[in-house]
């Protein structure tokens, strides 16, 4: 039997620095809507990193 107090291991997180998600979001945003999209995408990428 397994120990009921022990949690099953969740999905492994890959350590991603904040600037990587910010740059990725900015790059995708720039590809979609140029500079306004780059700013918006970079903000979304940063907040996605903060909330992970």
PDB file of N, CA and C in Angstrom:
ATOM      1  N   UNK A   1       0.843  -1.196   0.000  1.00  0.00           N
ATOM      2  CA  UNK A   1       0.000   0.000   0.000  1.00  0.00           C
ATOM      3  C   UNK A   1       0.882   1.251   0.000  1.00  0.00           C
ATOM      4  N   UNK A   2       0.363   2.280  -0.573  1.00  0.00           N
ATOM      5  CA  UNK A   2       1.113   3.527  -0.589  1.00  0.00           C
ATOM      6  C   UNK A   2       0.726   4.377   0.620  1.00  0.00           C
ATOM      7  N   UNK A   3       1.633   5.219   0.999  1.00  0.00           N
ATOM      8  CA  UNK A   3       1.414   6.105   2.146  1.00  0.00           C
ATOM      9  C   UNK A   3       0.430   7.205   1.739  1.00  0.00           C
ATOM     10  N   UNK A   4      -0.708   7.368   2.453  1.00  0.00           N
ATOM     11  CA  UNK A   4      -1.689   8.388   2.037  1.00  0.00           C
ATOM     12  C   UNK A   4      -1.181   9.818   2.183  1.00  0.00           C
ATOM     13  N   UNK A   5      -0.154  10.038   3.006  1.00  0.00           N
ATOM     14  CA  UNK A   5       0.372  11.400   3.185  1.00  0.00           C
ATOM     15  C   UNK A   5       1.277  11.817   2.027  1.00  0.00           C
ATOM     16  N   UNK A   6       1.781  10.840   1.300  1.00  0.00           N
ATOM     17  CA  UNK A   6       2.741  11.138   0.245  1.00  0.00           C
ATOM     18  C   UNK A   6       2.020  11.589  -1.024  1.00  0.00           C
ATOM     19  N   UNK A   7       2.429  12.727  -1.551  1.00  0.00           N
ATOM     20  CA  UNK A   7       1.821  13.247  -2.780  1.00  0.00           C
ATOM     21  C   UNK A   7       2.507  12.612  -3.975  1.00  0.00           C
ATOM     22  N   UNK A   8       1.729  12.381  -5.012  1.00  0.00           N
ATOM     23  CA  UNK A   8       2.330  11.868  -6.237  1.00  0.00           C
ATOM     24  C   UNK A   8       3.126  12.997  -6.891  1.00  0.00           C
ATOM     25  N   UNK A   9       4.224  12.642  -7.510  1.00  0.00           N
ATOM     26  CA  UNK A   9       5.029  13.697  -8.134  1.00  0.00           C
ATOM     27  C   UNK A   9       4.279  14.325  -9.303  1.00  0.00           C
ATOM     28  N   UNK A  10       4.226  15.630  -9.306  1.00  0.00           N
ATOM     29  CA  UNK A  10       3.548  16.353 -10.378  1.00  0.00           C
ATOM     30  C   UNK A  10       4.454  16.464 -11.588  1.00  0.00           C
ATOM     31  N   UNK A  11       4.028  17.214 -12.569  1.00  0.00           N
ATOM     32  CA  UNK A  11       4.876  17.392 -13.752  1.00  0.00           C
ATOM     33  C   UNK A  11       6.134  18.166 -13.384  1.00  0.00           C
ATOM     34  N   UNK A  12       7.245  17.779 -13.982  1.00  0.00           N
ATOM     35  CA  UNK A  12       8.508  18.462 -13.687  1.00  0.00           C
ATOM     36  C   UNK A  12       8.516  19.817 -14.363  1.00  0.00           C
ATOM     37  N   UNK A  13       8.932  20.816 -13.640  1.00  0.00           N
ATOM     38  CA  UNK A  13       9.029  22.163 -14.206  1.00  0.00           C
ATOM     39  C   UNK A  13      10.427  22.372 -14.758  1.00  0.00           C
ATOM     40  N   UNK A  14      10.475  22.946 -15.934  1.00  0.00           N
ATOM     41  CA  UNK A  14      11.762  23.324 -16.514  1.00  0.00           C
ATOM     42  C   UNK A  14      12.065  24.731 -16.018  1.00  0.00           C
ATOM     43  N   UNK A  15      13.205  24.934 -15.379  1.00  0.00           N
ATOM     44  CA  UNK A  15      13.507  26.288 -14.893  1.00  0.00           C
ATOM     45  C   UNK A  15      13.731  27.252 -16.061  1.00  0.00           C
ATOM     46  N   UNK A  16      12.851  28.223 -16.173  1.00  0.00           N
ATOM     47  CA  UNK A  16      12.925  29.206 -17.254  1.00  0.00           C
ATOM     48  C   UNK A  16      13.134  30.573 -16.623  1.00  0.00           C
ATOM     49  N   UNK A  17      14.167  31.302 -17.014  1.00  0.00           N
ATOM     50  CA  UNK A  17      14.353  32.646 -16.462  1.00  0.00           C
ATOM     51  C   UNK A  17      13.277  33.604 -16.967  1.00  0.00           C
ATOM     52  N   UNK A  18      13.038  34.650 -16.196  1.00  0.00           N
ATOM     53  CA  UNK A  18      11.977  35.605 -16.534  1.00  0.00           C
ATOM     54  C   UNK A  18      12.222  36.261 -17.877  1.00  0.00           C
ATOM     55  N   UNK A  19      13.476  36.520 -18.190  1.00  0.00           N
ATOM     56  CA  UNK A  19      13.763  37.234 -19.431  1.00  0.00           C
ATOM     57  C   UNK A  19      13.512  36.355 -20.654  1.00  0.00           C
ATOM     58  N   UNK A  20      13.577  35.047 -20.495  1.00  0.00           N
ATOM     59  CA  UNK A  20      13.343  34.163 -21.642  1.00  0.00           C
ATOM     60  C   UNK A  20      11.874  34.205 -22.062  1.00  0.00           C
ATOM     61  N   UNK A  21      10.962  34.124 -21.091  1.00  0.00           N
ATOM     62  CA  UNK A  21       9.544  34.201 -21.442  1.00  0.00           C
ATOM     63  C   UNK A  21       9.180  35.586 -21.934  1.00  0.00           C
ATOM     64  N   UNK A  22       9.801  36.620 -21.373  1.00  0.00           N
ATOM     65  CA  UNK A  22       9.531  37.983 -21.823  1.00  0.00           C
ATOM     66  C   UNK A  22       9.965  38.166 -23.277  1.00  0.00           C
ATOM     67  N   UNK A  23      11.163  37.671 -23.607  1.00  0.00           N
ATOM     68  CA  UNK A  23      11.639  37.782 -24.992  1.00  0.00           C
ATOM     69  C   UNK A  23      10.813  36.929 -25.944  1.00  0.00           C
ATOM     70  N   UNK A  24      10.423  35.743 -25.499  1.00  0.00           N
ATOM     71  CA  UNK A  24       9.604  34.883 -26.359  1.00  0.00           C
ATOM     72  C   UNK A  24       8.250  35.538 -26.640  1.00  0.00           C
ATOM     73  N   UNK A  25       7.630  36.087 -25.608  1.00  0.00           N
ATOM     74  CA  UNK A  25       6.350  36.772 -25.798  1.00  0.00           C
ATOM     75  C   UNK A  25       6.497  37.979 -26.693  1.00  0.00           C
ATOM     76  N   UNK A  26       7.567  38.729 -26.502  1.00  0.00           N
ATOM     77  CA  UNK A  26       7.807  39.900 -27.348  1.00  0.00           C
ATOM     78  C   UNK A  26       8.055  39.518 -28.794  1.00  0.00           C
ATOM     79  N   UNK A  27       8.777  38.430 -29.011  1.00  0.00           N
ATOM     80  CA  UNK A  27       9.037  37.982 -30.381  1.00  0.00           C
ATOM     81  C   UNK A  27       7.774  37.540 -31.099  1.00  0.00           C
ATOM     82  N   UNK A  28       6.940  36.786 -30.399  1.00  0.00           N
ATOM     83  CA  UNK A  28       5.674  36.354 -31.005  1.00  0.00           C
ATOM     84  C   UNK A  28       4.779  37.563 -31.243  1.00  0.00           C
ATOM     85  N   UNK A  29       4.711  38.473 -30.270  1.00  0.00           N
ATOM     86  CA  UNK A  29       3.892  39.670 -30.438  1.00  0.00           C
ATOM     87  C   UNK A  29       4.358  40.535 -31.600  1.00  0.00           C
ATOM     88  N   UNK A  30       5.674  40.638 -31.780  1.00  0.00           N
ATOM     89  CA  UNK A  30       6.193  41.428 -32.897  1.00  0.00           C
ATOM     90  C   UNK A  30       5.833  40.781 -34.230  1.00  0.00           C
ATOM     91  N   UNK A  31       5.885  39.462 -34.272  1.00  0.00           N
ATOM     92  CA  UNK A  31       5.522  38.762 -35.503  1.00  0.00           C
ATOM     93  C   UNK A  31       4.059  38.938 -35.858  1.00  0.00           C
ATOM     94  N   UNK A  32       3.209  39.085 -34.854  1.00  0.00           N
ATOM     95  CA  UNK A  32       1.774  39.206 -35.097  1.00  0.00           C
ATOM     96  C   UNK A  32       1.375  40.651 -35.375  1.00  0.00           C
ATOM     97  N   UNK A  33       1.861  41.592 -34.545  1.00  0.00           N
ATOM     98  CA  UNK A  33       1.355  42.967 -34.645  1.00  0.00           C
ATOM     99  C   UNK A  33       2.448  44.024 -34.505  1.00  0.00           C
ATOM    100  N   UNK A  34       3.665  43.703 -34.899  1.00  0.00           N
ATOM    101  CA  UNK A  34       4.802  44.608 -34.819  1.00  0.00           C
ATOM    102  C   UNK A  34       5.012  45.181 -33.416  1.00  0.00           C
ATOM    103  N   UNK A  35       5.346  46.463 -33.288  1.00  0.00           N
ATOM    104  CA  UNK A  35       5.793  46.992 -31.999  1.00  0.00           C
ATOM    105  C   UNK A  35       4.728  46.988 -30.900  1.00  0.00           C
ATOM    106  N   UNK A  36       3.484  47.379 -31.164  1.00  0.00           N
ATOM    107  CA  UNK A  36       2.497  47.279 -30.079  1.00  0.00           C
ATOM    108  C   UNK A  36       2.316  45.837 -29.608  1.00  0.00           C
ATOM    109  N   UNK A  37       2.351  44.902 -30.542  1.00  0.00           N
ATOM    110  CA  UNK A  37       2.235  43.488 -30.174  1.00  0.00           C
ATOM    111  C   UNK A  37       3.439  43.003 -29.399  1.00  0.00           C
ATOM    112  N   UNK A  38       4.620  43.529 -29.722  1.00  0.00           N
ATOM    113  CA  UNK A  38       5.830  43.132 -29.003  1.00  0.00           C
ATOM    114  C   UNK A  38       5.759  43.565 -27.550  1.00  0.00           C
ATOM    115  N   UNK A  39       5.281  44.781 -27.311  1.00  0.00           N
ATOM    116  CA  UNK A  39       5.163  45.276 -25.933  1.00  0.00           C
ATOM    117  C   UNK A  39       4.128  44.454 -25.174  1.00  0.00           C
ATOM    118  N   UNK A  40       2.985  44.238 -25.784  1.00  0.00           N
ATOM    119  CA  UNK A  40       1.916  43.474 -25.138  1.00  0.00           C
ATOM    120  C   UNK A  40       2.350  42.027 -24.891  1.00  0.00           C
ATOM    121  N   UNK A  41       2.997  41.415 -25.877  1.00  0.00           N
ATOM    122  CA  UNK A  41       3.468  40.042 -25.723  1.00  0.00           C
ATOM    123  C   UNK A  41       4.540  39.914 -24.659  1.00  0.00           C
ATOM    124  N   UNK A  42       5.422  40.910 -24.579  1.00  0.00           N
ATOM    125  CA  UNK A  42       6.464  40.878 -23.553  1.00  0.00           C
ATOM    126  C   UNK A  42       5.849  40.982 -22.160  1.00  0.00           C
ATOM    127  N   UNK A  43       4.856  41.833 -22.007  1.00  0.00           N
ATOM    128  CA  UNK A  43       4.175  41.934 -20.709  1.00  0.00           C
ATOM    129  C   UNK A  43       3.479  40.630 -20.351  1.00  0.00           C
ATOM    130  N   UNK A  44       2.810  40.029 -21.314  1.00  0.00           N
ATOM    131  CA  UNK A  44       2.147  38.749 -21.049  1.00  0.00           C
ATOM    132  C   UNK A  44       3.161  37.661 -20.694  1.00  0.00           C
ATOM    133  N   UNK A  45       4.291  37.640 -21.396  1.00  0.00           N
ATOM    134  CA  UNK A  45       5.328  36.659 -21.081  1.00  0.00           C
ATOM    135  C   UNK A  45       5.883  36.831 -19.684  1.00  0.00           C
ATOM    136  N   UNK A  46       6.096  38.078 -19.273  1.00  0.00           N
ATOM    137  CA  UNK A  46       6.600  38.333 -17.924  1.00  0.00           C
ATOM    138  C   UNK A  46       5.602  37.898 -16.865  1.00  0.00           C
ATOM    139  N   UNK A  47       4.316  38.238 -17.062  1.00  0.00           N
ATOM    140  CA  UNK A  47       3.325  37.860 -16.061  1.00  0.00           C
ATOM    141  C   UNK A  47       3.076  36.350 -16.053  1.00  0.00           C
ATOM    142  N   UNK A  48       3.232  35.697 -17.199  1.00  0.00           N
ATOM    143  CA  UNK A  48       3.135  34.237 -17.220  1.00  0.00           C
ATOM    144  C   UNK A  48       4.241  33.630 -16.373  1.00  0.00           C
ATOM    145  N   UNK A  49       5.436  34.214 -16.416  1.00  0.00           N
ATOM    146  CA  UNK A  49       6.531  33.724 -15.590  1.00  0.00           C
ATOM    147  C   UNK A  49       6.242  33.958 -14.115  1.00  0.00           C
ATOM    148  N   UNK A  50       5.705  35.134 -13.770  1.00  0.00           N
ATOM    149  CA  UNK A  50       5.402  35.440 -12.373  1.00  0.00           C
ATOM    150  C   UNK A  50       4.351  34.497 -11.801  1.00  0.00           C
ATOM    151  N   UNK A  51       3.377  34.109 -12.614  1.00  0.00           N
ATOM    152  CA  UNK A  51       2.252  33.305 -12.111  1.00  0.00           C
ATOM    153  C   UNK A  51       2.503  31.806 -12.189  1.00  0.00           C
ATOM    154  N   UNK A  52       3.605  31.364 -12.759  1.00  0.00           N
ATOM    155  CA  UNK A  52       3.810  29.913 -12.899  1.00  0.00           C
ATOM    156  C   UNK A  52       4.079  29.236 -11.590  1.00  0.00           C
TER     157      UNK A  52
END
